[in-house]
C-alpha positions as a printed NumPy array, in Angstrom:
array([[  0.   ,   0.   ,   0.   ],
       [  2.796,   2.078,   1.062],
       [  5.056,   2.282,  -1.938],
       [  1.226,   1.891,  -4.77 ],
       [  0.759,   5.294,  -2.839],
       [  4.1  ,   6.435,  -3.183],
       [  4.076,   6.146,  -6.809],
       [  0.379,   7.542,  -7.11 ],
       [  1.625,  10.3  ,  -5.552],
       [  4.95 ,  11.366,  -7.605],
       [  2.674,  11.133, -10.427],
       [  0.191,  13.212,  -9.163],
       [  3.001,  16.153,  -7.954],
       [  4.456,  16.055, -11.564],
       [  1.394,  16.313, -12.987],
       [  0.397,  19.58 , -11.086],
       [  3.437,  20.845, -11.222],
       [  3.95 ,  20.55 , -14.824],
       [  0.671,  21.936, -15.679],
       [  1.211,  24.748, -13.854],
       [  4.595,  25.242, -15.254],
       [  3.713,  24.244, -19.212],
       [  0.215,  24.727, -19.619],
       [ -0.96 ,  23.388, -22.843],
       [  2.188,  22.465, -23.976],
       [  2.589,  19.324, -21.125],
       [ -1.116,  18.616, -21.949],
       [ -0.261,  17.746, -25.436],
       [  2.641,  15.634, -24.688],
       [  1.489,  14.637, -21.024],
       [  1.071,  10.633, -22.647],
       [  5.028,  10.884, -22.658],
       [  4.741,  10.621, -18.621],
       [  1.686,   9.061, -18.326],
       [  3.35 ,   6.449, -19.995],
       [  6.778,   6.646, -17.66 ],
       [  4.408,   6.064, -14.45 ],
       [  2.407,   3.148, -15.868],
       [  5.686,   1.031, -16.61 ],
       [  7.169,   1.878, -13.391],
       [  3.822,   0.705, -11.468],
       [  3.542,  -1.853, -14.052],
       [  7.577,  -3.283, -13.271],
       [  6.615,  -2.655,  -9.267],
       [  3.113,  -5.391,  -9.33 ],
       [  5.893,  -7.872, -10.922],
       [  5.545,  -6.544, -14.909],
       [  7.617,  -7.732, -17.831],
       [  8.957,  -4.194, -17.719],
       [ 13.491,  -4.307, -18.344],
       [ 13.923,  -0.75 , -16.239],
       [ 16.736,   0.495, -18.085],
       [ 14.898,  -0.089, -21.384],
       [ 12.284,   2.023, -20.457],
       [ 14.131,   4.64 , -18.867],
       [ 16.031,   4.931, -22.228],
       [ 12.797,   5.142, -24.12 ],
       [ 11.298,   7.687, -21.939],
       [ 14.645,  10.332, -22.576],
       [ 14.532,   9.362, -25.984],
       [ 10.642,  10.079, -26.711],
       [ 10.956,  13.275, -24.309],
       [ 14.209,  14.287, -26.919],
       [ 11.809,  13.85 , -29.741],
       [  9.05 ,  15.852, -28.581],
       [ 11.209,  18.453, -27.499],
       [ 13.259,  18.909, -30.281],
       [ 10.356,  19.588, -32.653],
       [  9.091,  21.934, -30.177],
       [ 12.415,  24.41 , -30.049],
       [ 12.269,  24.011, -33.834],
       [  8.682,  24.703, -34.959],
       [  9.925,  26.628, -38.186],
       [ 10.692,  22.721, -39.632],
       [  8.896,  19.542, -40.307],
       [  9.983,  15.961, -39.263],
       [  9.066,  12.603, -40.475],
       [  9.233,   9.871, -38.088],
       [ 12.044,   8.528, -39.646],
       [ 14.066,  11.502, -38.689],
       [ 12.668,  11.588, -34.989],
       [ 14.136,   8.415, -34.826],
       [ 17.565,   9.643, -36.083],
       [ 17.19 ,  12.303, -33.75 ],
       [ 16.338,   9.587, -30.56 ],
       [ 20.233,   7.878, -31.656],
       [ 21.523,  10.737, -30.391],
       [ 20.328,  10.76 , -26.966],
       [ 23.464,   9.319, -25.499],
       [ 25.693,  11.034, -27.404],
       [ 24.871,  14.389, -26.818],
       [ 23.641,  14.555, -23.431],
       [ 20.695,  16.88 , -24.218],
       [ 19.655,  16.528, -20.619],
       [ 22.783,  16.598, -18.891],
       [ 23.469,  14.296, -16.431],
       [ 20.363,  13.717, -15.067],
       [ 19.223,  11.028, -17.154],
       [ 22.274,   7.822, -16.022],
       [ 21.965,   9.433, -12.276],
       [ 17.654,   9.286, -12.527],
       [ 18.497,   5.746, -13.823],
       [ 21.104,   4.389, -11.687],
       [ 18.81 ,   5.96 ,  -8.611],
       [ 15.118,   4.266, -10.298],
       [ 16.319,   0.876, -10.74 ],
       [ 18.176,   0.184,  -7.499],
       [ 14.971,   1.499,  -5.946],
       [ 12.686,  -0.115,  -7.623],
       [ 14.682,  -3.948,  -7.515],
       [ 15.05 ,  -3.161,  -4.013],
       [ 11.243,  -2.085,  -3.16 ],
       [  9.765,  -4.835,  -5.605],
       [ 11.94 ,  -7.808,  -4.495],
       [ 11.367,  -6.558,  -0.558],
       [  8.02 ,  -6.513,  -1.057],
       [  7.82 ,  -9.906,  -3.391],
       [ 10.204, -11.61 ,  -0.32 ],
       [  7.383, -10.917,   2.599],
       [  5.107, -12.525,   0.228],
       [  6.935, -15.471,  -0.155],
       [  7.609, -15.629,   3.203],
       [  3.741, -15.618,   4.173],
       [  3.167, -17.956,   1.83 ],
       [  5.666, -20.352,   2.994],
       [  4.574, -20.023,   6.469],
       [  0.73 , -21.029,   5.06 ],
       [  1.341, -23.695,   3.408],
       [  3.763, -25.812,   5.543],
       [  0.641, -24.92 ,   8.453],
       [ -1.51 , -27.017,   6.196],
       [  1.046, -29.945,   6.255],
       [ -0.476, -32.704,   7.755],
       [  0.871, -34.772,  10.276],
       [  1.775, -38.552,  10.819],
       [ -0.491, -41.387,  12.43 ],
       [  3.186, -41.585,  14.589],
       [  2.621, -38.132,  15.464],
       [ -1.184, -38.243,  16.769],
       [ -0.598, -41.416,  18.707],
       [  2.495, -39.641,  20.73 ],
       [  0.114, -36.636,  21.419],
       [ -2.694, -38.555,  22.86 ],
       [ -0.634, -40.936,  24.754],
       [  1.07 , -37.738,  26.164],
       [ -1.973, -35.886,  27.266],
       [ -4.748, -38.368,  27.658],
       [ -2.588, -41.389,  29.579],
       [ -2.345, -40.475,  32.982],
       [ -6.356, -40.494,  33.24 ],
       [ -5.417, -43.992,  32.622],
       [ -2.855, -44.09 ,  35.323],
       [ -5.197, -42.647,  37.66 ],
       [ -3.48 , -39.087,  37.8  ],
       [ -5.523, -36.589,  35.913],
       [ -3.829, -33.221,  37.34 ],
       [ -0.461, -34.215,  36.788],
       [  0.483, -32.559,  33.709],
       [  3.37 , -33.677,  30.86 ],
       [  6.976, -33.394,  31.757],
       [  8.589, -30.489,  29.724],
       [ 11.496, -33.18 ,  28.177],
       [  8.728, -35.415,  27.217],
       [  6.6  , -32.794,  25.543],
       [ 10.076, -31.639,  23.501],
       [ 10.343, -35.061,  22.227],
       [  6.992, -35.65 ,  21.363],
       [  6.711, -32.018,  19.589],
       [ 10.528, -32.373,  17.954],
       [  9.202, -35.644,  16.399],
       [  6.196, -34.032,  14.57 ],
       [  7.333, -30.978,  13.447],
       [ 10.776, -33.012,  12.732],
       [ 10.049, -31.832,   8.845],
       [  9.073, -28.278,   9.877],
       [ 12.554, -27.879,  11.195],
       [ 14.005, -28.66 ,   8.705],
       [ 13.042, -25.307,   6.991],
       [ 14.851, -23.474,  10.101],
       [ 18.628, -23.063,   8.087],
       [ 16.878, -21.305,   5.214],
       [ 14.354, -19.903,   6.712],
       [ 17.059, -18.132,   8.642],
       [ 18.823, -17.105,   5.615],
       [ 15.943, -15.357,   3.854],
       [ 15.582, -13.342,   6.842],
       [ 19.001, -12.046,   7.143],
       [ 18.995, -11.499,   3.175],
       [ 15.423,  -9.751,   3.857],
       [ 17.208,  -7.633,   6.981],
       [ 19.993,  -6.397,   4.164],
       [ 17.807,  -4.961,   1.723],
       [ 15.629,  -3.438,   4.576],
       [ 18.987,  -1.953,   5.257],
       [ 19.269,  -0.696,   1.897],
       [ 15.551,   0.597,   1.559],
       [ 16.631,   2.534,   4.677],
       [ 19.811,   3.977,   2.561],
       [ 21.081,   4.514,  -0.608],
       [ 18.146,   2.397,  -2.123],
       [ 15.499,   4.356,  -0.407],
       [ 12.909,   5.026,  -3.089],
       [ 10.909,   7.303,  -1.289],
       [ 13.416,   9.875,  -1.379],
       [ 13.924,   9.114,  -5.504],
       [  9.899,   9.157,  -6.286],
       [  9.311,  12.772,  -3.984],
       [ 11.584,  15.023,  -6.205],
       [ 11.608,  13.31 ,  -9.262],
       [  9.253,  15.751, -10.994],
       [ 11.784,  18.343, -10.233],
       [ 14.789,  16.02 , -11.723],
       [ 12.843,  15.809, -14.703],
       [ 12.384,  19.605, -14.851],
       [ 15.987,  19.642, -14.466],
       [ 16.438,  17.651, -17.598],
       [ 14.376,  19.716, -19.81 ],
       [ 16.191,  23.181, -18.453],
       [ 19.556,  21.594, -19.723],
       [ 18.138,  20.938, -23.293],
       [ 16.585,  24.66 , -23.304],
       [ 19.809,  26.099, -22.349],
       [ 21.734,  23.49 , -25.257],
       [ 18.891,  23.522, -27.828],
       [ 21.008,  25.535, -30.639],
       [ 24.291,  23.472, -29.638],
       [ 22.091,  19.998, -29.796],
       [ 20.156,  21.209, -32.985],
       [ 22.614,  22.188, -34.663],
       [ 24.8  ,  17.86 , -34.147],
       [ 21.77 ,  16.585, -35.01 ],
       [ 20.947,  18.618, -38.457],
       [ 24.619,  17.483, -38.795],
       [ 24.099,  13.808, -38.154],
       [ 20.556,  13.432, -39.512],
       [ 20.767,  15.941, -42.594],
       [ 18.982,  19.15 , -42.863],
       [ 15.219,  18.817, -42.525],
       [ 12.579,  20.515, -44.428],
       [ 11.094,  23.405, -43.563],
       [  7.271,  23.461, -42.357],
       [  4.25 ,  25.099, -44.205],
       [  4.297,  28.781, -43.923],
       [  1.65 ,  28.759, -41.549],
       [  3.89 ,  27.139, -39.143],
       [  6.938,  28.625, -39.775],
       [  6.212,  31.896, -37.813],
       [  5.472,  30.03 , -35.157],
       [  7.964,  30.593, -32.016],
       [  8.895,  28.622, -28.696],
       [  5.801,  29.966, -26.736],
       [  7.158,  31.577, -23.631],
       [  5.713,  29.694, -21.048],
       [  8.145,  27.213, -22.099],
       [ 11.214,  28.886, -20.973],
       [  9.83 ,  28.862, -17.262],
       [ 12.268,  28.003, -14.808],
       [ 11.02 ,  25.759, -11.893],
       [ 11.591,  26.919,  -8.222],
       [ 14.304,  25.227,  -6.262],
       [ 13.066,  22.069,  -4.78 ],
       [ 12.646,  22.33 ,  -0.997],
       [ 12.951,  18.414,   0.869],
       [ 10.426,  20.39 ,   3.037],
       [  7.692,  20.72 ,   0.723],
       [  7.609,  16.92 ,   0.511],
       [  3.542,  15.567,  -0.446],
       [  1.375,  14.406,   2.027],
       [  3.38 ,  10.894,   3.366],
       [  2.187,   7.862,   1.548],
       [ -0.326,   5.317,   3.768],
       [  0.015,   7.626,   6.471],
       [  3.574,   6.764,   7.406],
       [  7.168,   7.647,   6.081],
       [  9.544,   4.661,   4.683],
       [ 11.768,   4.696,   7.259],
       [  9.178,   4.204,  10.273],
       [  7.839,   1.682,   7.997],
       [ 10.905,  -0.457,   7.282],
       [ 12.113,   0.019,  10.807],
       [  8.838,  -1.549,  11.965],
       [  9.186,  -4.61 ,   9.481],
       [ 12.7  ,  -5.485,  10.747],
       [ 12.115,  -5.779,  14.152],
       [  8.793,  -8.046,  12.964],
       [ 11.626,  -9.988,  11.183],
       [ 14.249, -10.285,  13.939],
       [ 11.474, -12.299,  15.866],
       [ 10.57 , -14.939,  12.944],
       [ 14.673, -15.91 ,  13.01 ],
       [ 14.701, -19.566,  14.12 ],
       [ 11.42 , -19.779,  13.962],
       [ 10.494, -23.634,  13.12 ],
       [ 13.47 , -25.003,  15.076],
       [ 12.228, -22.988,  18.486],
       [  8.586, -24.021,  17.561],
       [  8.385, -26.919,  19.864],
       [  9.74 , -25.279,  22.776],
       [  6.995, -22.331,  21.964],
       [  4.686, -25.2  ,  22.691],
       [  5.977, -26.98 ,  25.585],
       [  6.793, -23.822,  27.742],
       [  2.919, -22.792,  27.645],
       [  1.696, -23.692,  31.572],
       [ -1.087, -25.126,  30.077],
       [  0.593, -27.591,  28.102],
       [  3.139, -28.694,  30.403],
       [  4.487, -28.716,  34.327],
       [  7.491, -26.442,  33.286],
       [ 11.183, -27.084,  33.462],
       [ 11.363, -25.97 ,  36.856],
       [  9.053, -29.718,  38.034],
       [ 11.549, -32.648,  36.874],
       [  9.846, -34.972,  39.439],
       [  6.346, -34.442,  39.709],
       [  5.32 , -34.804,  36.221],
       [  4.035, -37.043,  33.85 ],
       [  6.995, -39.15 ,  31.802],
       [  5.084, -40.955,  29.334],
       [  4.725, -44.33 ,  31.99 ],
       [  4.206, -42.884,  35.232],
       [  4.593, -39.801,  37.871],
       [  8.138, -39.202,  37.743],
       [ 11.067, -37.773,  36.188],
       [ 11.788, -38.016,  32.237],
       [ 15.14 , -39.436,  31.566],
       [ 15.386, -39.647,  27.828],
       [ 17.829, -37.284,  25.813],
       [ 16.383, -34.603,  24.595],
       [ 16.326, -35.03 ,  20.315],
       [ 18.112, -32.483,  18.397],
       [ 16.01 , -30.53 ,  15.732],
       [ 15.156, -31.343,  12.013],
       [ 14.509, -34.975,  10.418],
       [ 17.549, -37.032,  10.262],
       [ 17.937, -36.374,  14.29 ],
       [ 15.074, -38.656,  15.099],
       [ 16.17 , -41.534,  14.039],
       [ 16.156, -42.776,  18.22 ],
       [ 13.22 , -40.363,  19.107],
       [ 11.835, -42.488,  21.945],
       [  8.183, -40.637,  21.792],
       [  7.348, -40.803,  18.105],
       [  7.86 , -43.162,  15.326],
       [  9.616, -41.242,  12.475],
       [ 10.656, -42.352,   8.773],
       [ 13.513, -40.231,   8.59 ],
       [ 13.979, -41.879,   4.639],
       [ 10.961, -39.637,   3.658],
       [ 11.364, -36.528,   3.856],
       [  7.926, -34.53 ,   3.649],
       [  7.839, -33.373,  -0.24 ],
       [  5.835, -30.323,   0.053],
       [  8.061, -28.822,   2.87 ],
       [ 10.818, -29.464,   0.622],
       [  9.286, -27.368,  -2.056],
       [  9.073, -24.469,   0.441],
       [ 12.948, -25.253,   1.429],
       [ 13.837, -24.403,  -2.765],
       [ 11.248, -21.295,  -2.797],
       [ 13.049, -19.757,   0.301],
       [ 16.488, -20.114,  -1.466],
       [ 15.323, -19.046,  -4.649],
       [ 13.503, -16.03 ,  -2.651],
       [ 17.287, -15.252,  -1.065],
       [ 18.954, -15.236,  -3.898],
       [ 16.934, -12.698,  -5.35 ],
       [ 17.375, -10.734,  -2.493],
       [ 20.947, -11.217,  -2.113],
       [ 20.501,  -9.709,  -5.921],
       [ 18.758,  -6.905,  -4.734],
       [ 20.907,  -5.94 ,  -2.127],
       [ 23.716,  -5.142,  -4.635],
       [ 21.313,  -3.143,  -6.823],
       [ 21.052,  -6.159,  -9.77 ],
       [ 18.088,  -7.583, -10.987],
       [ 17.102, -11.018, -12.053],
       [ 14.101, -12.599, -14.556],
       [ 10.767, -11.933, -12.246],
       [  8.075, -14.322, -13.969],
       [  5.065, -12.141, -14.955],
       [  2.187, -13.48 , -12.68 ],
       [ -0.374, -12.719, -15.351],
       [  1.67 , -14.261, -17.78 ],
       [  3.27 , -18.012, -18.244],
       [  6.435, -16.284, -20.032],
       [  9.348, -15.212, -18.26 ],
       [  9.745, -11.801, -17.745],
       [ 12.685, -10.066, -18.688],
       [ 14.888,  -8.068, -15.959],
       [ 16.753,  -5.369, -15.818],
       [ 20.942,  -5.277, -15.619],
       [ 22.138,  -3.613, -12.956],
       [ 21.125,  -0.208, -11.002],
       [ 24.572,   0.513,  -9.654],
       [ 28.359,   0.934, -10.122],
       [ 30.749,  -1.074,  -8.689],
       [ 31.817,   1.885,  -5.941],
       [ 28.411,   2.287,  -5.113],
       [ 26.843,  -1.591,  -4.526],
       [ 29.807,  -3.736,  -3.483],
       [ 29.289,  -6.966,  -4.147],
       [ 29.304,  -8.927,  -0.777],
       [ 27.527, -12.004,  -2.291],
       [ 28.658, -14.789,  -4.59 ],
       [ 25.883, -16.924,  -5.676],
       [ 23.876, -18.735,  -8.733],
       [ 21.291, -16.886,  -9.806],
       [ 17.707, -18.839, -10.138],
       [ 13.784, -18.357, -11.086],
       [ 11.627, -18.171,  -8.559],
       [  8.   , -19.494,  -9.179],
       [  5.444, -17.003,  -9.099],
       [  4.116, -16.54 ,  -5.455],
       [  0.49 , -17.944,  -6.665],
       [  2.373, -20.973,  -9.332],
       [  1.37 , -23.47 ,  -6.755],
       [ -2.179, -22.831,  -5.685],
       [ -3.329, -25.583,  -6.501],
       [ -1.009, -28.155,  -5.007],
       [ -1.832, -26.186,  -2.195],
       [ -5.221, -26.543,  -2.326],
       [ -5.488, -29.917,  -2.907],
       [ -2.637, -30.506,   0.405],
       [ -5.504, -28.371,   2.131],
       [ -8.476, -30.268,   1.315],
       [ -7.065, -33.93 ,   1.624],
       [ -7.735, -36.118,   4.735],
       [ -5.849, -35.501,   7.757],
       [ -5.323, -33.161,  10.142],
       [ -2.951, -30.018,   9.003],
       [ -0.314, -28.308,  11.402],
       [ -3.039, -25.068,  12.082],
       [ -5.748, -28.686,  13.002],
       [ -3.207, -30.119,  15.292],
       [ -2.291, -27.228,  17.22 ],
       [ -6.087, -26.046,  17.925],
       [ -6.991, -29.884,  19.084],
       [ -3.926, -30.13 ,  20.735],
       [ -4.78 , -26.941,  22.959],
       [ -8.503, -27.792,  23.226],
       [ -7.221, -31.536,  24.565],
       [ -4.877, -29.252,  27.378],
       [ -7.599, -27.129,  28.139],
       [ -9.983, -30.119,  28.629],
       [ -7.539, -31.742,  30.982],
       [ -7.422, -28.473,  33.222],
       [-11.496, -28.421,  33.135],
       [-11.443, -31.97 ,  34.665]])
């Protein structure tokens, strides 16, 4: 919501701005950055849009228009516009503002897109491995935990903390198993926070760049007889127009100067917030998810309700009788519970699905590993089934260092899966989210008896 405002915004300031500033003459060429802010939203929703490409085309159409518009005593075909566009780069009509505005835009944008694309994977991981169901092994170690002692005749004494870690560490033995990338996304997700917070902060490139622009077209008024006069070189002389045209002159309003831009006079703050609050908020929401599925079991078994606590070693149910629980206490993820005494677990079979989530979180890092050093990679096109093509990089080699080595791979589309995961959701069994809720009805049960 944030940065969709953001960009509505910028538009909108440009817009007035240049209307007030142009009149008629941005009116009649206002498509040329209608069409600027419609790829850049289009590239931020996850577009086939290559940045740089666009950002070329924009300078190059803006060149065209205004270069028939400081010489209204000739005509051009298209054919010479088009000569005229070749010389974009080598002339500089706009000084330098065009490879800084670029270099600024796409290291923004990769960083704001690929951020935003990340916390969607993320929930989406989180989702689907909660609809994972879990093994028969798994549901007979759960009610032998909490419905047993009524056998033994002690119905208040309540699971020994040890015991409830193995039993938990044995079903959610895949879960853990997402822990190691898990906890890489999140540091890779922390870096380009870092950077949205920085250099790559596109809040402070969208607020003034109707005044960059402005900039732009002031350096080709000032150079329009210099830049003309390459071009008739280059391109040949062009004809002159009808005599009813030919008397025509710049009009005057074009030679208006913009004011100096003042970072106070910034537009009212997108979604009601400023990027850095924002970001700043999201990190510290991210610095709790670290080690999330590996510490999920002890989550569970330090609840009162669940168990007697670490502190009661003695008087607590051990899976037999009142007393203490001597077992070792498994280690975390698959492979470890090979000799987990509570729960009977194939540790040849890992789950599938989970794995799945495993390759979308490195695929997710990667990207943002990419992010963080201002390069983008292919971003599928969720509204199409063809690849989308991205955009080289934003930055310089002084200004992103490159603190990551890696291979560079496609991520599937956050929504490419639905409907595995709607058919893991509606077959039989009982889900992660199903086994928690009975789990904590069965404990509060036990305490109403």
């Amino acid at each position: 919501e944030f940065f969709r405002e953001l960009l509505e915004n910028a538009e909108r300031s440009l817009n007035d701005m240049f209307v007030r500033t142009y009149g008629m003459l941005y009116m009649q060429n206002s498509e040329v950055f209608q069409d600027l802010f419609t790829e850049l939203k289009r590239y931020y929703t996850g577009g086939n849009v290559n940045l740089e490409e666009m950002l070329n085309d924009f300078w190059a159409r803006l060149l065209e228009r205004m270069f028939q518009l400081i010489n209204p005593q000739y005509h051009f075909s298209e054919d010479y516009l088009e000569c005229v566009s070749k010389y974009t780069d080598q002339l500089k009509p706009f000084g330098d503002v065009p490879r800084k505005l670029k270099v600024q835009v796409t290291r923004a944008f990769i960083a704001a897109r690929t951020f935003v694309q990340g916390l969607t994977v993320g929930r989406e991981v989180a989702n689907r491995v909660s609809k994972v169901s879990p093994t028969p092994g798994c549901i007979r170690a759960l009610m032998k935990m909490l419905y047993c002692p009524y056998c033994r005749g002690l119905p208040t004494v309540k699971p020994c903390n040890n015991y409830c870690l193995n039993v938990m560490k044995g079903c959610l033995a895949n879960q853990a198993d997402l822990d190691t990338e898990w906890n890489l996304f999140i540091d890779a997700m922390l870096l380009v926070a870092e950077r949205l917070e920085g250099p790559f902060n596109i809040e402070s490139v969208m607020d003034p760049i109707d005044v960059k622009i402005s900039e732009a077209i002031m350096n080709m008024q000032e150079n329009s007889m210099q830049v003309s006069a390459k071009v008739f070189q280059g391109c040949g002389q062009p004809k002159p127009a009808p005599a009813l045209r030919s008397s025509r002159s710049v009009p005057e309003n074009f030679n208006t100067r913009f004011k100096p831009y003042n970072p106070e006079e910034r537009p009212t703050t997108a979604a009601g917030t400023n990027l850095d609050r924002l970001v700043t908020d999201i990190k510290e929401k991210l610095k709790l998810s670290k080690k999330f599925w590996s510490t999920l079991p002890y989550t569970i078994c330090k609840d009162e309700r669940v168990t007697a606590g670490p502190s009661v070693e003695e008087d607590c149910w051990n899976g037999h009788t009142k007393a203490r629980y001597l077992p070792e206490i498994m280690s975390d993820g698959l492979t470890n519970q090979i000799n987990n005494p509570e729960v009977d677990v194939d540790i040849t079979r890992p789950d599938t699905f989970i794995r799945q989530q495993i390759m979308a979180l490195r695929v997710m890092t990667n990207k943002l590993k990419n992010a963080y050093n201002g390069n983008d990679v292919n971003f599928q096109d969720t509204s199409d089934e063809t690849s989308g093509s991205g955009s080289g990089s934003g930055c310089t080699d002084d200004i992103c260092p490159t603190e990551f080595d890696f291979v560079t791979t496609e991520a599937p589309p956050v929504d490419s899966d639905r409907r595995e995961v709607e058919a893991s959701a509606t077959q039989p069994g009982w889900s992660l989210q199903t086994l928690l809720v009975i789990f904590l009805s069965l404990v509060l049960q036990r305490q109403w008896r």
